[in-house]
Amino acid sequence: MDWSIQEIAKLAGTTSRTLRHYDDIGLLAPTRIGSNGYRHYDDDALVRLQRILLLRELGLGLSAIGEVLSREASAPHALRSHLEWLRGEQERLARQIASVVSTIGALEGGEQLMAENMFDGFDHTQYKEEVEERWGADAYAKSDAWWRSLNSDEKAAWQQRVTQLSRDWSSASERGIDPEGEEAQALAQRQFEWLRGVPGTPGGGAGGPTKEYFLGLAEMYVADERFGANYGGRAGAEFVRDAMTAYAEREL
């Protein structure tokens, strides 16, 4: 079975002129040319065209694409490499979608933007050096592997959980509740459980954060303004610190 140049152009979202150009430069020859002069393409030609379009998505020029295709003896092997890249892009886009949805929700609700969440999915390695410096390369490797193992829905759910926790902290701080009171301590418990759920970090695992680690993070939220932004600024971060400190002294 084969398809005419018009059919392929429509299916691939390109033009007959582009396909003829690919033929002229030796990138994609038609399988046969009919008596009416129309070009036709079979399964192998379609696979080659798919590979061309994928490489174009990567930003390669036509001459570079020709060189890549000439070196690739196996189409399935090449497509597996493309598939791996596409799945990585799918994961990245899912995280970007989740971060944008979170930002829209905050803007529409008149809530504090969560700076740490707004750029999730744009560069998942942005904190790599800092994490490795603070807690070691193994901590980053384990937490990164855990995050990559989650599917799109799981990532979105996790992101929503973190966003909601930050919003609840900010709300509690703005209402001026007692950091040692029941509501604030329930938030501190949620903070503890969140930290326990991130493998590879000093707080991850069945036991959860140690008292020293939990208190150290509480102080870091105040000392590092990037974290404070997630809790409504310095005053919010100080409220989180005080509640976490009270929790640690009572429970850890």
Coordinates of N, CA and C in Angstrom, one line a residue:
M1 N 0.8 -1.2 0.0 CA 0.0 0.0 0.0 C 0.9 1.2 0.0
D2 N 0.5 2.2 -0.8 CA 1.2 3.5 -0.7 C 0.2 4.7 -0.8
W3 N 0.7 5.9 -0.6 CA -0.1 7.0 -0.5 C 0.4 8.1 -1.5
S4 N -0.5 8.9 -2.0 CA -0.1 9.9 -2.9 C 0.6 11.1 -2.1
I5 N 1.3 11.9 -2.9 CA 2.0 13.1 -2.2 C 1.0 14.0 -1.5
Q6 N -0.2 14.2 -2.1 CA -1.2 15.0 -1.5 C -1.7 14.4 -0.2
E7 N -1.9 13.1 -0.2 CA -2.4 12.4 1.0 C -1.3 12.6 2.2
I8 N -0.1 12.3 1.8 CA 1.0 12.4 2.8 C 1.2 13.8 3.3
A9 N 1.1 14.8 2.4 CA 1.2 16.2 2.9 C 0.1 16.5 3.9
K10 N -1.1 16.1 3.6 CA -2.2 16.4 4.5 C -2.0 15.7 5.9
L11 N -1.6 14.4 5.8 CA -1.4 13.6 7.0 C -0.3 14.2 7.9
A12 N 0.8 14.6 7.3 CA 1.9 15.1 8.0 C 1.9 16.6 8.3
G13 N 0.9 17.3 7.9 CA 0.8 18.7 8.2 C 1.8 19.5 7.4
T14 N 2.2 19.1 6.3 CA 3.2 19.8 5.5 C 2.6 20.1 4.1
T15 N 3.4 20.3 3.1 CA 2.9 20.7 1.8 C 3.6 19.8 0.7
S16 N 2.9 19.6 -0.4 CA 3.5 18.9 -1.5 C 4.8 19.5 -2.0
R17 N 4.8 20.8 -1.9 CA 6.1 21.5 -2.4 C 7.2 21.1 -1.5
T18 N 7.0 21.0 -0.1 CA 8.0 20.6 0.8 C 8.5 19.2 0.5
L19 N 7.6 18.3 0.2 CA 7.9 16.9 -0.1 C 8.7 16.8 -1.4
R20 N 8.4 17.6 -2.3 CA 9.1 17.6 -3.6 C 10.5 18.2 -3.4
H21 N 10.7 19.1 -2.5 CA 12.0 19.7 -2.1 C 12.8 18.6 -1.4
Y22 N 12.2 17.9 -0.5 CA 12.9 16.8 0.1 C 13.5 15.8 -0.9
D23 N 12.7 15.6 -1.9 CA 13.1 14.7 -3.0 C 14.3 15.3 -3.8
D24 N 14.2 16.6 -4.1 CA 15.2 17.2 -4.9 C 16.6 17.2 -4.2
I25 N 16.6 17.3 -2.8 CA 17.9 17.4 -2.1 C 18.3 16.0 -1.7
G26 N 17.6 14.9 -2.0 CA 17.9 13.6 -1.7 C 17.6 13.1 -0.3
L27 N 16.7 13.9 0.3 CA 16.3 13.5 1.7 C 15.2 12.5 1.8
L28 N 14.2 12.6 0.9 CA 13.1 11.7 0.9 C 12.6 11.5 -0.5
A29 N 13.0 10.4 -1.1 CA 12.6 10.1 -2.4 C 11.2 9.4 -2.4
P30 N 10.4 9.6 -3.4 CA 9.1 8.8 -3.4 C 9.4 7.4 -3.8
T31 N 8.5 6.5 -3.3 CA 8.6 5.1 -3.6 C 8.4 4.8 -5.1
R32 N 7.5 5.5 -5.7 CA 7.3 5.3 -7.1 C 6.6 6.6 -7.6
I33 N 6.6 6.8 -8.9 CA 6.0 7.9 -9.6 C 5.0 7.3 -10.6
G34 N 3.7 7.7 -10.4 CA 2.7 7.1 -11.3 C 2.7 7.7 -12.7
S35 N 1.9 7.1 -13.5 CA 1.9 7.5 -14.9 C 1.5 8.9 -15.1
N36 N 0.8 9.4 -14.1 CA 0.3 10.8 -14.2 C 1.4 11.8 -13.6
G37 N 2.5 11.2 -13.2 CA 3.6 12.0 -12.7 C 3.5 12.3 -11.2
Y38 N 2.5 11.8 -10.5 CA 2.3 12.0 -9.1 C 3.3 11.0 -8.3
R39 N 3.8 11.6 -7.3 CA 4.7 10.8 -6.4 C 3.9 10.0 -5.4
H40 N 4.3 8.8 -5.1 CA 3.7 8.0 -4.1 C 4.7 7.5 -3.1
Y41 N 4.2 7.2 -1.8 CA 5.1 6.8 -0.7 C 4.6 5.6 0.0
D42 N 5.5 4.7 0.3 CA 5.1 3.4 1.0 C 5.4 3.6 2.5
D43 N 5.3 2.4 3.2 CA 5.5 2.4 4.7 C 6.9 2.9 5.0
D44 N 7.9 2.4 4.3 CA 9.3 2.8 4.7 C 9.5 4.3 4.5
A45 N 8.9 4.9 3.4 CA 9.0 6.3 3.2 C 8.3 7.1 4.3
L46 N 7.2 6.6 4.8 CA 6.5 7.3 5.9 C 7.3 7.3 7.1
V47 N 8.0 6.1 7.4 CA 8.8 6.1 8.6 C 10.0 7.1 8.5
R48 N 10.6 7.2 7.3 CA 11.7 8.1 7.1 C 11.2 9.5 7.2
L49 N 10.0 9.8 6.7 CA 9.4 11.2 6.9 C 9.2 11.5 8.3
Q50 N 8.7 10.5 9.1 CA 8.4 10.7 10.5 C 9.7 11.1 11.2
R51 N 10.8 10.4 10.9 CA 12.1 10.7 11.5 C 12.6 12.1 11.1
I52 N 12.4 12.5 9.8 CA 12.8 13.8 9.4 C 12.1 14.9 10.2
L53 N 10.8 14.7 10.3 CA 10.0 15.7 11.1 C 10.4 15.8 12.5
L54 N 10.7 14.6 13.1 CA 11.1 14.6 14.5 C 12.4 15.4 14.7
L55 N 13.4 15.1 13.7 CA 14.6 15.8 13.8 C 14.5 17.3 13.5
R56 N 13.5 17.7 12.7 CA 13.2 19.1 12.5 C 12.8 19.7 13.8
E57 N 12.0 19.0 14.6 CA 11.5 19.5 15.9 C 12.6 19.7 16.8
L58 N 13.7 19.0 16.7 CA 14.9 19.2 17.5 C 15.7 20.4 17.1
G59 N 15.4 21.0 15.9 CA 16.1 22.2 15.5 C 17.2 21.9 14.5
L60 N 17.3 20.7 13.9 CA 18.3 20.4 13.0 C 17.9 20.9 11.6
G61 N 19.0 21.3 10.9 CA 18.8 21.8 9.5 C 18.7 20.5 8.6
L62 N 18.3 20.8 7.3 CA 18.0 19.6 6.4 C 19.3 18.9 6.1
S63 N 20.4 19.6 6.0 CA 21.7 18.9 5.7 C 22.1 18.1 6.9
A64 N 21.9 18.6 8.1 CA 22.3 17.8 9.3 C 21.4 16.6 9.4
I65 N 20.1 16.7 9.1 CA 19.2 15.6 9.1 C 19.6 14.5 8.2
G66 N 20.0 14.9 7.0 CA 20.5 13.9 6.0 C 21.7 13.2 6.5
E67 N 22.6 13.9 7.2 CA 23.8 13.2 7.8 C 23.4 12.2 8.9
V68 N 22.4 12.6 9.7 CA 22.0 11.7 10.8 C 21.3 10.5 10.2
L69 N 20.5 10.7 9.3 CA 19.8 9.5 8.7 C 20.7 8.6 8.0
S70 N 21.8 9.1 7.4 CA 22.7 8.3 6.7 C 23.5 7.4 7.7
R71 N 23.6 7.8 8.9 CA 24.4 7.1 9.9 C 23.5 6.1 10.7
E72 N 22.2 6.2 10.6 CA 21.3 5.4 11.3 C 20.9 4.2 10.5
A73 N 21.4 3.0 10.8 CA 21.1 1.8 10.0 C 19.8 1.3 10.4
S74 N 19.3 1.5 11.6 CA 18.1 0.8 12.1 C 17.0 1.9 12.4
A75 N 15.9 1.9 11.7 CA 14.8 2.8 12.0 C 14.2 2.6 13.3
P76 N 13.9 1.4 13.8 CA 13.4 1.2 15.1 C 14.3 1.7 16.2
H77 N 15.6 1.5 16.1 CA 16.5 2.0 17.1 C 16.5 3.5 17.1
A78 N 16.5 4.1 16.0 CA 16.4 5.6 15.9 C 15.1 6.1 16.5
L79 N 14.0 5.4 16.2 CA 12.8 5.9 16.8 C 12.7 5.7 18.3
R80 N 13.3 4.7 18.8 CA 13.3 4.5 20.2 C 14.0 5.7 20.9
S81 N 15.1 6.2 20.3 CA 15.8 7.4 20.8 C 14.9 8.6 20.8
H82 N 14.1 8.7 19.7 CA 13.2 9.8 19.5 C 12.1 9.6 20.6
L83 N 11.6 8.4 20.8 CA 10.6 8.2 21.8 C 11.0 8.6 23.2
E84 N 12.2 8.2 23.5 CA 12.8 8.6 24.8 C 12.8 10.1 25.0
W85 N 13.2 10.8 24.0 CA 13.2 12.3 24.0 C 11.8 12.8 24.1
L86 N 10.8 12.3 23.4 CA 9.4 12.7 23.4 C 8.8 12.5 24.8
R87 N 9.1 11.4 25.4 CA 8.6 11.1 26.7 C 9.1 12.1 27.7
G88 N 10.4 12.5 27.6 CA 11.0 13.5 28.4 C 10.3 14.8 28.2
E89 N 10.0 15.2 27.0 CA 9.3 16.4 26.7 C 7.9 16.4 27.3
Q90 N 7.2 15.2 27.2 CA 5.9 15.1 27.7 C 5.9 15.3 29.2
E91 N 6.9 14.8 29.9 CA 7.0 15.0 31.4 C 7.2 16.4 31.7
R92 N 8.1 17.1 30.9 CA 8.4 18.5 31.2 C 7.2 19.4 30.9
L93 N 6.5 19.1 29.9 CA 5.3 19.9 29.6 C 4.2 19.7 30.6
A94 N 4.1 18.4 31.1 CA 3.1 18.2 32.1 C 3.4 19.0 33.4
R95 N 4.6 19.1 33.7 CA 5.0 19.9 34.9 C 4.8 21.4 34.6
Q96 N 5.1 21.9 33.4 CA 4.8 23.3 33.1 C 3.3 23.6 33.1
I97 N 2.5 22.6 32.7 CA 1.0 22.8 32.7 C 0.6 22.9 34.2
A98 N 1.1 22.1 35.0 CA 0.7 22.1 36.4 C 1.1 23.4 37.1
S99 N 2.3 23.9 36.7 CA 2.8 25.2 37.3 C 2.0 26.4 36.8
V100 N 1.6 26.3 35.5 CA 0.8 27.4 35.0 C -0.6 27.4 35.6
V101 N -1.2 26.2 35.8 CA -2.5 26.1 36.4 C -2.5 26.6 37.8
S102 N -1.4 26.3 38.5 CA -1.2 26.8 39.9 C -1.1 28.3 39.9
T103 N -0.4 28.9 39.0 CA -0.3 30.4 38.9 C -1.6 31.0 38.6
I104 N -2.4 30.5 37.6 CA -3.7 31.0 37.3 C -4.6 31.0 38.5
G105 N -4.6 29.9 39.3 CA -5.4 29.8 40.5 C -5.0 30.8 41.5
A106 N -3.7 31.0 41.7 CA -3.3 32.0 42.6 C -3.7 33.4 42.2
L107 N -3.5 33.7 40.9 CA -3.9 35.1 40.4 C -5.4 35.3 40.5
E108 N -6.2 34.4 40.1 CA -7.6 34.5 40.1 C -8.1 34.6 41.6
G109 N -7.5 33.9 42.5 CA -7.9 33.9 43.9 C -7.3 35.0 44.7
G110 N -6.5 35.9 44.0 CA -5.8 37.0 44.8 C -4.8 36.5 45.8
E111 N -4.2 35.3 45.5 CA -3.3 34.7 46.5 C -1.9 35.0 46.2
Q112 N -1.0 34.7 47.2 CA 0.4 34.9 47.0 C 1.0 33.9 46.0
L113 N 1.7 34.4 45.0 CA 2.3 33.5 44.0 C 3.4 32.7 44.7
M114 N 3.5 31.4 44.3 CA 4.5 30.5 44.9 C 5.7 30.5 43.9
A115 N 6.6 31.3 44.2 CA 7.8 31.5 43.3 C 8.5 30.2 43.0
E116 N 8.6 29.4 44.0 CA 9.3 28.1 43.8 C 8.7 27.2 42.9
N117 N 7.3 27.3 42.7 CA 6.6 26.4 41.9 C 6.3 27.0 40.5
M118 N 6.5 28.3 40.3 CA 6.1 28.9 39.0 C 6.9 28.4 37.8
F119 N 8.1 28.0 38.0 CA 9.0 27.6 36.9 C 9.3 26.1 36.9
D120 N 8.5 25.3 37.6 CA 8.7 23.9 37.6 C 8.4 23.4 36.2
G121 N 9.3 22.5 35.7 CA 9.2 22.0 34.3 C 10.0 22.8 33.3
F122 N 10.5 23.9 33.7 CA 11.3 24.7 32.7 C 12.8 24.2 32.8
D123 N 13.2 23.8 34.0 CA 14.6 23.3 34.1 C 14.6 22.5 35.4
H124 N 14.4 21.2 35.3 CA 14.3 20.4 36.5 C 15.6 20.3 37.3
T125 N 16.8 20.7 36.7 CA 18.1 20.6 37.3 C 18.5 21.9 38.0
Q126 N 17.6 22.9 38.1 CA 18.0 24.2 38.5 C 18.5 24.3 39.9
Y127 N 18.1 23.3 40.8 CA 18.6 23.3 42.1 C 19.7 22.2 42.4
K128 N 20.1 21.6 41.3 CA 21.0 20.5 41.4 C 22.3 20.8 42.3
E129 N 23.0 21.9 41.9 CA 24.2 22.2 42.6 C 24.0 22.5 44.1
E130 N 22.9 23.3 44.3 CA 22.6 23.7 45.7 C 22.2 22.5 46.5
V131 N 21.4 21.6 46.0 CA 21.1 20.4 46.8 C 22.3 19.5 47.0
E132 N 23.1 19.3 46.0 CA 24.3 18.5 46.2 C 25.3 19.2 47.3
E133 N 25.3 20.5 47.2 CA 26.2 21.2 48.2 C 25.7 21.0 49.6
R134 N 24.4 21.1 49.8 CA 23.8 21.1 51.1 C 23.7 19.6 51.6
W135 N 23.3 18.7 50.8 CA 23.0 17.3 51.3 C 23.7 16.2 50.5
G136 N 24.5 16.5 49.5 CA 25.3 15.5 48.9 C 24.7 15.1 47.5
A137 N 25.6 14.6 46.7 CA 25.2 14.1 45.3 C 24.1 13.0 45.4
D138 N 24.3 12.1 46.4 CA 23.4 11.0 46.5 C 21.9 11.5 46.8
A139 N 21.8 12.5 47.6 CA 20.5 13.0 47.9 C 19.8 13.6 46.6
Y140 N 20.6 14.3 45.8 CA 20.0 14.8 44.6 C 19.6 13.7 43.6
A141 N 20.5 12.7 43.5 CA 20.3 11.6 42.5 C 19.0 10.8 42.9
K142 N 18.9 10.5 44.2 CA 17.7 9.7 44.6 C 16.4 10.5 44.5
S143 N 16.4 11.8 44.9 CA 15.2 12.6 44.8 C 14.8 12.8 43.3
D144 N 15.8 13.0 42.5 CA 15.6 13.3 41.0 C 15.0 12.0 40.4
A145 N 15.6 10.8 40.8 CA 15.1 9.6 40.2 C 13.7 9.3 40.6
W146 N 13.4 9.7 41.9 CA 12.0 9.5 42.4 C 11.0 10.4 41.6
W147 N 11.4 11.6 41.4 CA 10.5 12.6 40.7 C 10.3 12.1 39.2
R148 N 11.4 11.6 38.6 CA 11.2 11.2 37.2 C 10.4 9.9 37.1
S149 N 10.3 9.1 38.2 CA 9.5 7.9 38.2 C 8.0 8.1 38.2
L150 N 7.6 9.3 38.6 CA 6.2 9.6 38.7 C 5.6 9.9 37.4
N151 N 4.4 9.5 37.2 CA 3.7 9.9 35.9 C 3.1 11.3 36.0
S152 N 2.6 11.8 34.9 CA 2.1 13.2 34.8 C 1.1 13.5 35.9
D153 N 0.1 12.6 36.1 CA -0.9 12.8 37.1 C -0.3 12.9 38.5
E154 N 0.6 12.0 38.8 CA 1.2 11.9 40.1 C 2.0 13.2 40.4
K155 N 2.7 13.7 39.3 CA 3.5 15.0 39.5 C 2.5 16.1 39.8
A156 N 1.4 16.2 39.0 CA 0.5 17.3 39.2 C -0.1 17.2 40.6
A157 N -0.4 16.0 41.1 CA -1.0 15.9 42.4 C 0.0 16.3 43.5
W158 N 1.2 15.9 43.3 CA 2.2 16.3 44.3 C 2.4 17.8 44.3
Q159 N 2.4 18.4 43.1 CA 2.6 19.9 43.0 C 1.4 20.6 43.6
Q160 N 0.2 20.1 43.4 CA -1.0 20.7 44.0 C -0.9 20.6 45.6
R161 N -0.4 19.4 46.0 CA -0.3 19.3 47.5 C 0.7 20.3 48.1
V162 N 1.8 20.5 47.4 CA 2.8 21.5 47.9 C 2.2 22.9 47.9
T163 N 1.5 23.2 46.8 CA 1.0 24.5 46.6 C -0.1 24.8 47.7
Q164 N -0.9 23.8 47.9 CA -2.0 24.0 48.9 C -1.4 24.2 50.3
L165 N -0.4 23.4 50.6 CA 0.2 23.6 51.9 C 0.8 25.0 52.1
S166 N 1.5 25.5 51.1 CA 2.0 26.8 51.2 C 0.9 27.9 51.3
R167 N -0.2 27.7 50.6 CA -1.3 28.6 50.7 C -1.9 28.6 52.1
D168 N -2.0 27.4 52.7 CA -2.6 27.2 54.0 C -1.7 27.9 55.1
W169 N -0.4 27.8 54.9 CA 0.6 28.4 55.8 C 0.4 29.9 55.7
S170 N 0.3 30.5 54.5 CA 0.2 31.9 54.3 C -1.1 32.4 54.9
S171 N -2.2 31.7 54.7 CA -3.5 32.0 55.3 C -3.4 32.1 56.8
A172 N -2.8 31.1 57.4 CA -2.7 31.0 58.9 C -1.9 32.2 59.4
S173 N -0.8 32.5 58.7 CA 0.0 33.6 59.2 C -0.8 34.9 59.1
E174 N -1.5 35.1 58.0 CA -2.2 36.4 57.8 C -3.3 36.6 58.8
R175 N -3.9 35.4 59.3 CA -5.0 35.5 60.3 C -4.4 35.7 61.7
G176 N -3.1 35.6 61.8 CA -2.5 35.8 63.1 C -2.8 34.8 64.2
I177 N -2.9 33.5 63.7 CA -3.2 32.5 64.7 C -1.9 32.2 65.5
D178 N -2.1 31.5 66.6 CA -1.0 31.1 67.5 C -0.2 30.0 66.8
P179 N 1.1 30.2 66.6 CA 2.0 29.2 66.0 C 2.0 27.9 66.8
E180 N 1.7 28.0 68.1 CA 1.7 26.8 68.9 C 0.3 26.2 69.1
G181 N -0.7 26.8 68.4 CA -2.0 26.3 68.5 C -2.3 25.1 67.7
E182 N -3.5 24.6 67.8 CA -3.9 23.3 67.1 C -3.8 23.5 65.6
E183 N -4.3 24.6 65.0 CA -4.3 24.7 63.6 C -2.9 24.8 63.0
A184 N -2.0 25.6 63.6 CA -0.6 25.7 63.2 C 0.1 24.4 63.3
Q185 N -0.1 23.7 64.4 CA 0.6 22.4 64.6 C 0.1 21.4 63.6
A186 N -1.1 21.4 63.2 CA -1.6 20.5 62.2 C -0.9 20.8 60.9
L187 N -0.6 22.1 60.6 CA 0.2 22.4 59.4 C 1.6 22.0 59.5
A188 N 2.2 22.1 60.7 CA 3.5 21.6 60.9 C 3.6 20.1 60.7
Q189 N 2.6 19.4 61.1 CA 2.5 17.9 60.9 C 2.5 17.6 59.4
R190 N 1.7 18.4 58.6 CA 1.6 18.2 57.2 C 3.0 18.5 56.6
Q191 N 3.7 19.5 57.1 CA 5.0 19.9 56.6 C 6.0 18.7 56.8
F192 N 5.9 18.1 58.0 CA 6.7 16.9 58.3 C 6.4 15.8 57.4
E193 N 5.1 15.5 57.1 CA 4.8 14.4 56.2 C 5.2 14.7 54.8
W194 N 5.1 15.9 54.4 CA 5.6 16.3 53.0 C 7.1 16.0 52.9
L195 N 7.9 16.4 53.9 CA 9.3 16.2 53.8 C 9.7 14.7 53.9
R196 N 8.9 14.0 54.6 CA 9.1 12.5 54.7 C 8.9 11.9 53.4
G197 N 8.0 12.5 52.6 CA 7.7 11.8 51.3 C 8.6 12.1 50.2
V198 N 9.8 12.8 50.4 CA 10.7 13.0 49.3 C 12.0 12.2 49.5
P199 N 12.1 11.1 48.8 CA 13.2 10.2 48.9 C 14.5 10.9 48.6
G200 N 15.6 10.4 49.3 CA 16.9 11.0 49.0 C 17.3 12.2 49.9
T201 N 16.3 12.9 50.4 CA 16.6 14.1 51.2 C 16.8 13.6 52.6
P202 N 17.5 14.4 53.5 CA 17.7 14.0 54.9 C 16.4 13.7 55.6
G203 N 15.3 14.3 55.1 CA 14.0 14.1 55.8 C 13.2 13.0 55.2
G204 N 13.7 12.4 54.1 CA 12.9 11.4 53.4 C 13.0 10.0 54.1
G205 N 11.9 9.2 53.9 CA 12.0 7.9 54.5 C 10.9 7.7 55.6
A206 N 10.9 6.4 56.0 CA 9.9 6.1 57.0 C 9.9 6.9 58.3
G207 N 11.1 7.1 58.8 CA 11.3 7.9 60.0 C 11.0 9.3 59.9
G208 N 11.1 9.9 58.7 CA 10.9 11.3 58.6 C 12.0 12.1 59.0
P209 N 11.9 13.5 59.0 CA 13.0 14.4 59.4 C 13.4 14.2 60.8
T210 N 14.7 14.3 61.1 CA 15.1 14.4 62.5 C 14.8 15.8 63.1
K211 N 14.9 15.8 64.3 CA 14.6 17.1 65.0 C 15.6 18.2 64.5
E212 N 16.8 17.8 64.4 CA 17.9 18.8 63.9 C 17.6 19.3 62.5
Y213 N 17.2 18.4 61.6 CA 17.0 18.7 60.3 C 15.7 19.6 60.1
F214 N 14.7 19.2 60.9 CA 13.4 20.0 60.8 C 13.6 21.4 61.3
L215 N 14.4 21.5 62.4 CA 14.7 22.9 63.0 C 15.6 23.7 62.0
G216 N 16.5 23.0 61.4 CA 17.4 23.7 60.5 C 16.6 24.2 59.3
L217 N 15.7 23.4 58.7 CA 14.9 23.9 57.6 C 14.0 25.1 58.1
A218 N 13.5 25.0 59.3 CA 12.6 26.1 59.8 C 13.4 27.4 59.8
E219 N 14.7 27.4 60.2 CA 15.5 28.6 60.2 C 15.9 29.0 58.8
M220 N 16.1 28.0 57.9 CA 16.4 28.4 56.5 C 15.3 29.1 55.8
Y221 N 14.0 28.7 56.1 CA 12.9 29.4 55.5 C 12.9 30.9 55.8
V222 N 13.4 31.3 56.9 CA 13.5 32.7 57.3 C 14.8 33.3 56.7
A223 N 15.9 32.6 56.7 CA 17.2 33.1 56.3 C 17.2 33.3 54.7
D224 N 16.6 32.4 54.0 CA 16.6 32.4 52.5 C 15.3 33.0 52.0
E225 N 15.3 34.2 51.4 CA 14.1 34.9 51.0 C 13.4 34.1 49.9
R226 N 14.1 33.2 49.2 CA 13.4 32.5 48.2 C 12.3 31.6 48.8
F227 N 12.6 31.0 49.9 CA 11.7 30.2 50.7 C 10.6 31.0 51.3
G228 N 11.0 32.2 51.8 CA 10.1 33.1 52.5 C 9.0 33.5 51.5
A229 N 9.3 33.7 50.2 CA 8.3 34.1 49.2 C 7.2 33.1 49.1
N230 N 7.4 31.8 49.4 CA 6.4 30.8 49.4 C 5.4 30.9 50.5
Y231 N 5.8 31.7 51.5 CA 4.9 31.8 52.7 C 4.4 33.2 53.0
G232 N 4.4 34.0 51.9 CA 3.9 35.4 52.1 C 5.0 36.4 52.5
G233 N 6.3 36.0 52.4 CA 7.3 37.0 52.8 C 7.9 36.6 54.2
R234 N 8.8 37.5 54.7 CA 9.5 37.2 55.9 C 8.6 36.9 57.1
A235 N 7.5 37.7 57.2 CA 6.6 37.5 58.4 C 6.0 36.1 58.3
G236 N 5.6 35.7 57.1 CA 5.0 34.3 57.0 C 6.0 33.3 57.3
A237 N 7.3 33.5 56.8 CA 8.3 32.5 57.0 C 8.6 32.4 58.5
E238 N 8.6 33.5 59.2 CA 8.8 33.4 60.7 C 7.7 32.7 61.4
F239 N 6.5 32.9 60.9 CA 5.4 32.1 61.5 C 5.6 30.6 61.3
V240 N 6.0 30.2 60.1 CA 6.2 28.8 59.8 C 7.4 28.3 60.7
R241 N 8.4 29.1 60.8 CA 9.5 28.7 61.7 C 9.1 28.4 63.1
D242 N 8.3 29.4 63.6 CA 7.9 29.2 65.0 C 7.0 28.0 65.2
A243 N 6.1 27.8 64.2 CA 5.2 26.6 64.3 C 6.0 25.3 64.2
M244 N 6.9 25.3 63.3 CA 7.8 24.1 63.1 C 8.6 23.8 64.4
T245 N 9.1 24.9 65.0 CA 10.0 24.8 66.2 C 9.2 24.2 67.3
A246 N 7.9 24.7 67.5 CA 7.1 24.2 68.5 C 6.8 22.7 68.3
Y247 N 6.5 22.4 67.0 CA 6.2 21.0 66.7 C 7.4 20.1 67.0
A248 N 8.6 20.5 66.6 CA 9.8 19.7 66.8 C 10.1 19.5 68.3
E249 N 9.9 20.6 69.1 CA 10.1 20.5 70.5 C 9.1 19.5 71.2
R250 N 7.9 19.5 70.6 CA 6.9 18.7 71.2 C 6.9 17.2 70.7
E251 N 7.2 17.0 69.4 CA 7.0 15.7 68.8 C 8.3 15.0 68.4
L252 N 9.4 15.7 68.3 CA 10.6 15.0 67.7 C 11.6 14.8 68.8

